[in-house]
PDB file of C-alpha atoms in Angstrom:
ATOM      1  CA  MET A 943      30.178  36.948 -10.679  1.00 52.00           C
ATOM      2  CA  SER A 944      30.917  38.745  -7.457  1.00 54.00           C
ATOM      3  CA  GLU A 945      30.153  37.233  -4.074  1.00 60.00           C
ATOM      4  CA  GLU A 946      27.708  40.009  -3.442  1.00 69.00           C
ATOM      5  CA  PHE A 947      25.394  38.729  -6.214  1.00 67.00           C
ATOM      6  CA  GLU A 948      26.052  35.023  -5.859  1.00 66.00           C
ATOM      7  CA  ILE A 949      22.908  32.905  -5.797  1.00 62.00           C
ATOM      8  CA  LYS A 950      22.990  30.252  -3.083  1.00 52.00           C
ATOM      9  CA  ASN A 951      20.721  27.249  -2.810  1.00 51.00           C
ATOM     10  CA  LYS A 952      19.856  27.405   0.880  1.00 52.00           C
ATOM     11  CA  VAL A 953      17.813  24.205   0.715  1.00 50.00           C
ATOM     12  CA  ALA A 954      20.742  22.203  -0.677  1.00 52.00           C
ATOM     13  CA  SER A 955      23.093  23.543   1.975  1.00 51.00           C
ATOM     14  CA  SER A 956      20.632  23.101   4.847  1.00 62.00           C
ATOM     15  CA  GLY A 957      21.379  19.403   5.346  1.00 76.00           C
ATOM     16  CA  LEU A 958      17.716  18.610   4.825  1.00 90.00           C
ATOM     17  CA  VAL A 959      17.027  15.087   3.549  1.00 92.00           C
ATOM     18  CA  ASN A 960      13.985  14.723   1.314  1.00 93.00           C
ATOM     19  CA  PHE A 961      11.981  11.536   1.778  1.00 94.00           C
ATOM     20  CA  ASP A 962       9.315  10.594  -0.742  1.00 94.00           C
ATOM     21  CA  LEU A 963       6.907   8.002   0.605  1.00 95.00           C
ATOM     22  CA  THR A 964       5.917   7.060  -2.956  1.00 94.00           C
ATOM     23  CA  ASP A 965       9.336   5.414  -3.300  1.00 95.00           C
ATOM     24  CA  LEU A 966       8.055   2.702  -0.934  1.00 96.00           C
ATOM     25  CA  VAL A 967       4.864   1.927  -2.877  1.00 95.00           C
ATOM     26  CA  PRO A 968       5.196  -1.662  -4.131  1.00 96.00           C
ATOM     27  CA  LYS A 969       5.140  -1.862  -7.900  1.00 95.00           C
ATOM     28  CA  GLY A 970       2.789  -4.282  -9.573  1.00 96.00           C
ATOM     29  CA  ILE A 971      -0.710  -4.845 -10.839  1.00 97.00           C
ATOM     30  CA  ARG A 972      -3.633  -4.729  -8.423  1.00 98.00           C
ATOM     31  CA  LYS A 973      -6.610  -6.930  -9.254  1.00 98.00           C
ATOM     32  CA  GLY A 974      -9.889  -7.562  -7.469  1.00 98.00           C
ATOM     33  CA  ILE A 975     -11.992 -10.696  -7.259  1.00 98.00           C
ATOM     34  CA  ASP A 976     -15.660 -10.076  -6.503  1.00 97.00           C
ATOM     35  CA  LEU A 977     -17.349 -13.018  -4.773  1.00 95.00           C
ATOM     36  CA  LYS A 978     -20.716 -12.069  -6.244  1.00 95.00           C
ATOM     37  CA  ASP A 979     -19.479 -13.526  -9.541  1.00 94.00           C
ATOM     38  CA  PHE A 980     -19.229 -16.920  -7.826  1.00 94.00           C
ATOM     39  CA  LEU A 981     -22.711 -16.880  -6.298  1.00 93.00           C
ATOM     40  CA  TYR A 982     -25.928 -18.319  -7.671  1.00 89.00           C
ATOM     41  CA  MET A 983     -28.024 -15.345  -8.874  1.00 89.00           C
ATOM     42  CA  GLU A 984     -25.352 -13.178  -7.195  1.00 85.00           C
ATOM     43  CA  MET A 985     -27.015 -13.936  -3.851  1.00 88.00           C
ATOM     44  CA  ILE A 986     -26.598 -17.533  -2.746  1.00 90.00           C
ATOM     45  CA  LEU A 987     -23.517 -19.637  -2.263  1.00 92.00           C
ATOM     46  CA  LYS A 988     -24.156 -23.169  -3.498  1.00 93.00           C
ATOM     47  CA  GLU A 989     -21.096 -25.102  -2.437  1.00 94.00           C
ATOM     48  CA  LYS A 990     -20.849 -27.416  -5.446  1.00 95.00           C
ATOM     49  CA  ASP A 991     -21.291 -24.559  -7.967  1.00 95.00           C
ATOM     50  CA  PHE A 992     -18.954 -22.330  -5.993  1.00 95.00           C
ATOM     51  CA  ARG A 993     -16.218 -24.972  -5.926  1.00 96.00           C
ATOM     52  CA  GLU A 994     -16.581 -25.510  -9.691  1.00 96.00           C
ATOM     53  CA  LYS A 995     -16.222 -21.775 -10.368  1.00 96.00           C
ATOM     54  CA  VAL A 996     -13.187 -21.541  -8.108  1.00 97.00           C
ATOM     55  CA  ALA A 997     -11.625 -24.562  -9.832  1.00 97.00           C
ATOM     56  CA  ALA A 998     -12.131 -22.760 -13.157  1.00 97.00           C
ATOM     57  CA  ILE A 999      -9.976 -19.820 -12.029  1.00 97.00           C
ATOM     58  CA  ASN A1000      -6.732 -19.736 -13.969  1.00 98.00           C
ATOM     59  CA  PRO A1001      -4.072 -18.886 -11.357  1.00 98.00           C
ATOM     60  CA  GLU A1002      -1.828 -17.553 -14.118  1.00 98.00           C
ATOM     61  CA  ASP A1003      -4.256 -14.646 -14.528  1.00 98.00           C
ATOM     62  CA  TYR A1004      -3.009 -13.481 -11.101  1.00 98.00           C
ATOM     63  CA  ARG A1005       0.704 -14.230 -11.392  1.00 98.00           C
ATOM     64  CA  ASP A1006       2.876 -11.645  -9.599  1.00 98.00           C
ATOM     65  CA  GLN A1007      -0.135  -9.457  -8.846  1.00 98.00           C
ATOM     66  CA  TYR A1008      -1.597  -7.978  -5.682  1.00 98.00           C
ATOM     67  CA  VAL A1009      -5.122  -9.343  -5.259  1.00 98.00           C
ATOM     68  CA  TYR A1010      -7.984  -8.145  -3.096  1.00 98.00           C
ATOM     69  CA  ILE A1011     -11.042 -10.322  -2.559  1.00 97.00           C
ATOM     70  CA  TYR A1012     -14.312  -8.569  -1.810  1.00 96.00           C
ATOM     71  CA  ASN A1013     -18.052  -9.158  -1.917  1.00 95.00           C
ATOM     72  CA  SER A1014     -20.188  -6.473  -3.575  1.00 95.00           C
ATOM     73  CA  ALA A1015     -23.374  -8.547  -3.270  1.00 93.00           C
ATOM     74  CA  ASP A1016     -25.734  -8.244  -0.353  1.00 89.00           C
ATOM     75  CA  ALA A1017     -25.115 -11.864   0.534  1.00 90.00           C
ATOM     76  CA  ILE A1018     -23.698 -13.646   3.527  1.00 89.00           C
ATOM     77  CA  VAL A1019     -20.676 -15.649   2.502  1.00 92.00           C
ATOM     78  CA  PRO A1020     -19.004 -18.175   4.799  1.00 93.00           C
ATOM     79  CA  LEU A1021     -15.347 -17.630   5.628  1.00 92.00           C
ATOM     80  CA  TRP A1022     -14.266 -20.856   3.976  1.00 95.00           C
ATOM     81  CA  ALA A1023     -15.204 -19.294   0.605  1.00 95.00           C
ATOM     82  CA  TYR A1024     -12.362 -16.794   1.001  1.00 95.00           C
ATOM     83  CA  PHE A1025     -10.048 -19.634   2.018  1.00 95.00           C
ATOM     84  CA  LEU A1026     -10.924 -21.572  -1.116  1.00 97.00           C
ATOM     85  CA  ILE A1027     -10.257 -18.718  -3.538  1.00 97.00           C
ATOM     86  CA  THR A1028      -7.066 -17.728  -1.743  1.00 98.00           C
ATOM     87  CA  SER A1029      -5.752 -21.289  -1.830  1.00 97.00           C
ATOM     88  CA  ARG A1030      -6.380 -21.393  -5.583  1.00 98.00           C
ATOM     89  CA  ILE A1031      -4.218 -18.343  -6.403  1.00 98.00           C
ATOM     90  CA  THR A1032      -1.834 -17.770  -3.504  1.00 97.00           C
ATOM     91  CA  ASP A1033       1.025 -19.784  -5.014  1.00 97.00           C
ATOM     92  CA  VAL A1034       1.445 -17.280  -7.856  1.00 98.00           C
ATOM     93  CA  THR A1035       0.359 -13.928  -6.381  1.00 98.00           C
ATOM     94  CA  LYS A1036       2.506 -11.401  -4.568  1.00 98.00           C
ATOM     95  CA  LYS A1037      -0.194 -10.868  -1.923  1.00 97.00           C
ATOM     96  CA  VAL A1038      -3.875 -11.689  -1.363  1.00 98.00           C
ATOM     97  CA  VAL A1039      -6.068  -9.724   1.072  1.00 97.00           C
ATOM     98  CA  PHE A1040      -9.704  -9.509   2.055  1.00 96.00           C
ATOM     99  CA  GLY A1041     -11.213  -6.103   1.386  1.00 96.00           C
ATOM    100  CA  ASN A1042     -11.257  -3.419  -1.265  1.00 96.00           C
ATOM    101  CA  LYS A1043      -8.388  -1.850  -3.183  1.00 97.00           C
ATOM    102  CA  GLU A1044      -7.858   0.764  -0.462  1.00 96.00           C
ATOM    103  CA  ASP A1045      -7.515  -1.998   2.147  1.00 97.00           C
ATOM    104  CA  LEU A1046      -4.900  -3.636  -0.060  1.00 97.00           C
ATOM    105  CA  GLU A1047      -2.956  -0.376  -0.391  1.00 97.00           C
ATOM    106  CA  VAL A1048      -3.000   0.201   3.384  1.00 97.00           C
ATOM    107  CA  LEU A1049      -1.595  -3.270   3.993  1.00 97.00           C
ATOM    108  CA  LEU A1050       1.041  -2.967   1.258  1.00 97.00           C
ATOM    109  CA  MET A1051       2.251   0.359   2.628  1.00 97.00           C
ATOM    110  CA  HIS A1052       2.243  -1.020   6.166  1.00 97.00           C
ATOM    111  CA  ASN A1053       4.475  -3.896   5.081  1.00 97.00           C
ATOM    112  CA  ALA A1054       6.734  -1.574   3.075  1.00 97.00           C
ATOM    113  CA  ILE A1055       7.231   0.820   5.995  1.00 97.00           C
ATOM    114  CA  GLN A1056       7.753  -1.954   8.544  1.00 97.00           C
ATOM    115  CA  THR A1057      10.421  -3.647   6.413  1.00 97.00           C
ATOM    116  CA  HIS A1058      12.206  -0.537   5.082  1.00 97.00           C
ATOM    117  CA  ASP A1059      15.681   0.203   6.438  1.00 97.00           C
ATOM    118  CA  PHE A1060      15.613   3.809   7.671  1.00 96.00           C
ATOM    119  CA  ASP A1061      19.233   3.771   8.911  1.00 95.00           C
ATOM    120  CA  GLU A1062      20.295   6.363   6.312  1.00 95.00           C
ATOM    121  CA  LEU A1063      18.001   8.875   8.070  1.00 96.00           C
ATOM    122  CA  LYS A1064      19.464   8.478  11.579  1.00 96.00           C
ATOM    123  CA  GLY A1065      20.262  11.852  13.131  1.00 95.00           C
ATOM    124  CA  LYS A1066      19.161  13.745   9.998  1.00 96.00           C
ATOM    125  CA  ARG A1067      16.726  16.571   9.400  1.00 95.00           C
ATOM    126  CA  VAL A1068      14.044  14.895   7.284  1.00 95.00           C
ATOM    127  CA  LEU A1069      11.443  16.487   5.041  1.00 94.00           C
ATOM    128  CA  VAL A1070       8.640  14.138   3.992  1.00 94.00           C
ATOM    129  CA  LYS A1071       7.397  15.147   0.560  1.00 91.00           C
ATOM    130  CA  GLY A1072       3.846  16.445   0.692  1.00 81.00           C
ATOM    131  CA  CYS A1073       2.692  16.295  -2.942  1.00 81.00           C
ATOM    132  CA  SER A1074       2.657  13.174  -5.026  1.00 79.00           C
ATOM    133  CA  ASP A1075       1.386  11.708  -8.272  1.00 81.00           C
ATOM    134  CA  LYS A1076       0.463   8.494  -6.446  1.00 84.00           C
ATOM    135  CA  GLU A1077      -2.227   8.171  -3.833  1.00 89.00           C
ATOM    136  CA  ILE A1078      -0.761   7.257  -0.457  1.00 93.00           C
ATOM    137  CA  PRO A1079      -3.024   5.952   2.336  1.00 94.00           C
ATOM    138  CA  GLU A1080      -3.128   8.411   5.238  1.00 94.00           C
ATOM    139  CA  ASN A1081      -2.191   5.612   7.627  1.00 95.00           C
ATOM    140  CA  ALA A1082       1.176   5.337   5.885  1.00 95.00           C
ATOM    141  CA  TYR A1083       2.114   8.821   7.104  1.00 95.00           C
ATOM    142  CA  ILE A1084       1.190   7.872  10.666  1.00 95.00           C
ATOM    143  CA  GLU A1085       3.299   4.729  10.504  1.00 97.00           C
ATOM    144  CA  LEU A1086       6.166   6.680   8.965  1.00 96.00           C
ATOM    145  CA  VAL A1087       6.194   9.100  11.913  1.00 96.00           C
ATOM    146  CA  GLU A1088       6.235   6.129  14.314  1.00 96.00           C
ATOM    147  CA  GLN A1089       9.305   4.756  12.530  1.00 96.00           C
ATOM    148  CA  LEU A1090      11.160   8.061  12.171  1.00 96.00           C
ATOM    149  CA  LYS A1091      10.517   9.778  15.510  1.00 96.00           C
ATOM    150  CA  PRO A1092      13.044   7.729  17.491  1.00 96.00           C
ATOM    151  CA  ILE A1093      15.830   8.080  14.917  1.00 96.00           C
ATOM    152  CA  VAL A1094      15.721  11.453  13.121  1.00 96.00           C
ATOM    153  CA  LYS A1095      16.893  14.828  14.412  1.00 96.00           C
ATOM    154  CA  SER A1096      13.792  16.606  13.114  1.00 95.00           C
ATOM    155  CA  LEU A1097      10.837  15.872  10.899  1.00 94.00           C
ATOM    156  CA  MET A1098       8.994  18.223   8.572  1.00 93.00           C
ATOM    157  CA  PHE A1099       6.187  17.736   6.090  1.00 93.00           C
ATOM    158  CA  GLY A1100       5.592  19.488   2.785  1.00 89.00           C
ATOM    159  CA  GLU A1101       8.025  21.057   0.367  1.00 83.00           C
ATOM    160  CA  ALA A1102      11.362  22.744   1.065  1.00 76.00           C
ATOM    161  CA  CYS A1103       9.906  26.168   0.287  1.00 78.00           C
ATOM    162  CA  SER A1104       6.904  25.721   2.596  1.00 81.00           C
ATOM    163  CA  ASN A1105       7.010  22.973   5.154  1.00 87.00           C
ATOM    164  CA  VAL A1106       5.318  22.218   8.433  1.00 86.00           C
ATOM    165  CA  PRO A1107       7.629  21.309  11.329  1.00 87.00           C
ATOM    166  CA  ILE A1108       6.408  18.123  13.010  1.00 89.00           C
ATOM    167  CA  PHE A1109       8.982  17.617  15.775  1.00 87.00           C
ATOM    168  CA  LYS A1110      12.605  18.123  16.830  1.00 92.00           C
ATOM    169  CA  ASN A1111      14.653  15.722  18.957  1.00 86.00           C
TER     170      ASN A1111
END
């Protein structure tokens, strides 16, 4: 084929580094514990009954899982109740948080971004992938910019064929 008709991949030769935030999503099962299931008539915390129900939890049901503890009942629950459940399962779980599944995902992504080694991106032109099969908390993108701004040459968001420039150093 002559040089005149040669097809060149401009994206590959641009020096652009693709970064997919989904690569940082911790793998593992997410499971919720609803405190209403531990309450009398799903409204009242009776300490003796509550302690018995917590003691009946099989920690192995939560082994190597990410657990979020929440309360879907319209009941006031003392803080020690969360302590008690957490102390029952924390030895076998990967992480336990208070809140809903979204709160768990925000915290997991925060930890993943804060502990990730971004050295391979120093001085590079970085394109953060815009589309994904996995749901990424919006806060993760904010934290990613905080981590990358001091070290990358430029940052873009989207896809190679249509990206949005974010900044250049």
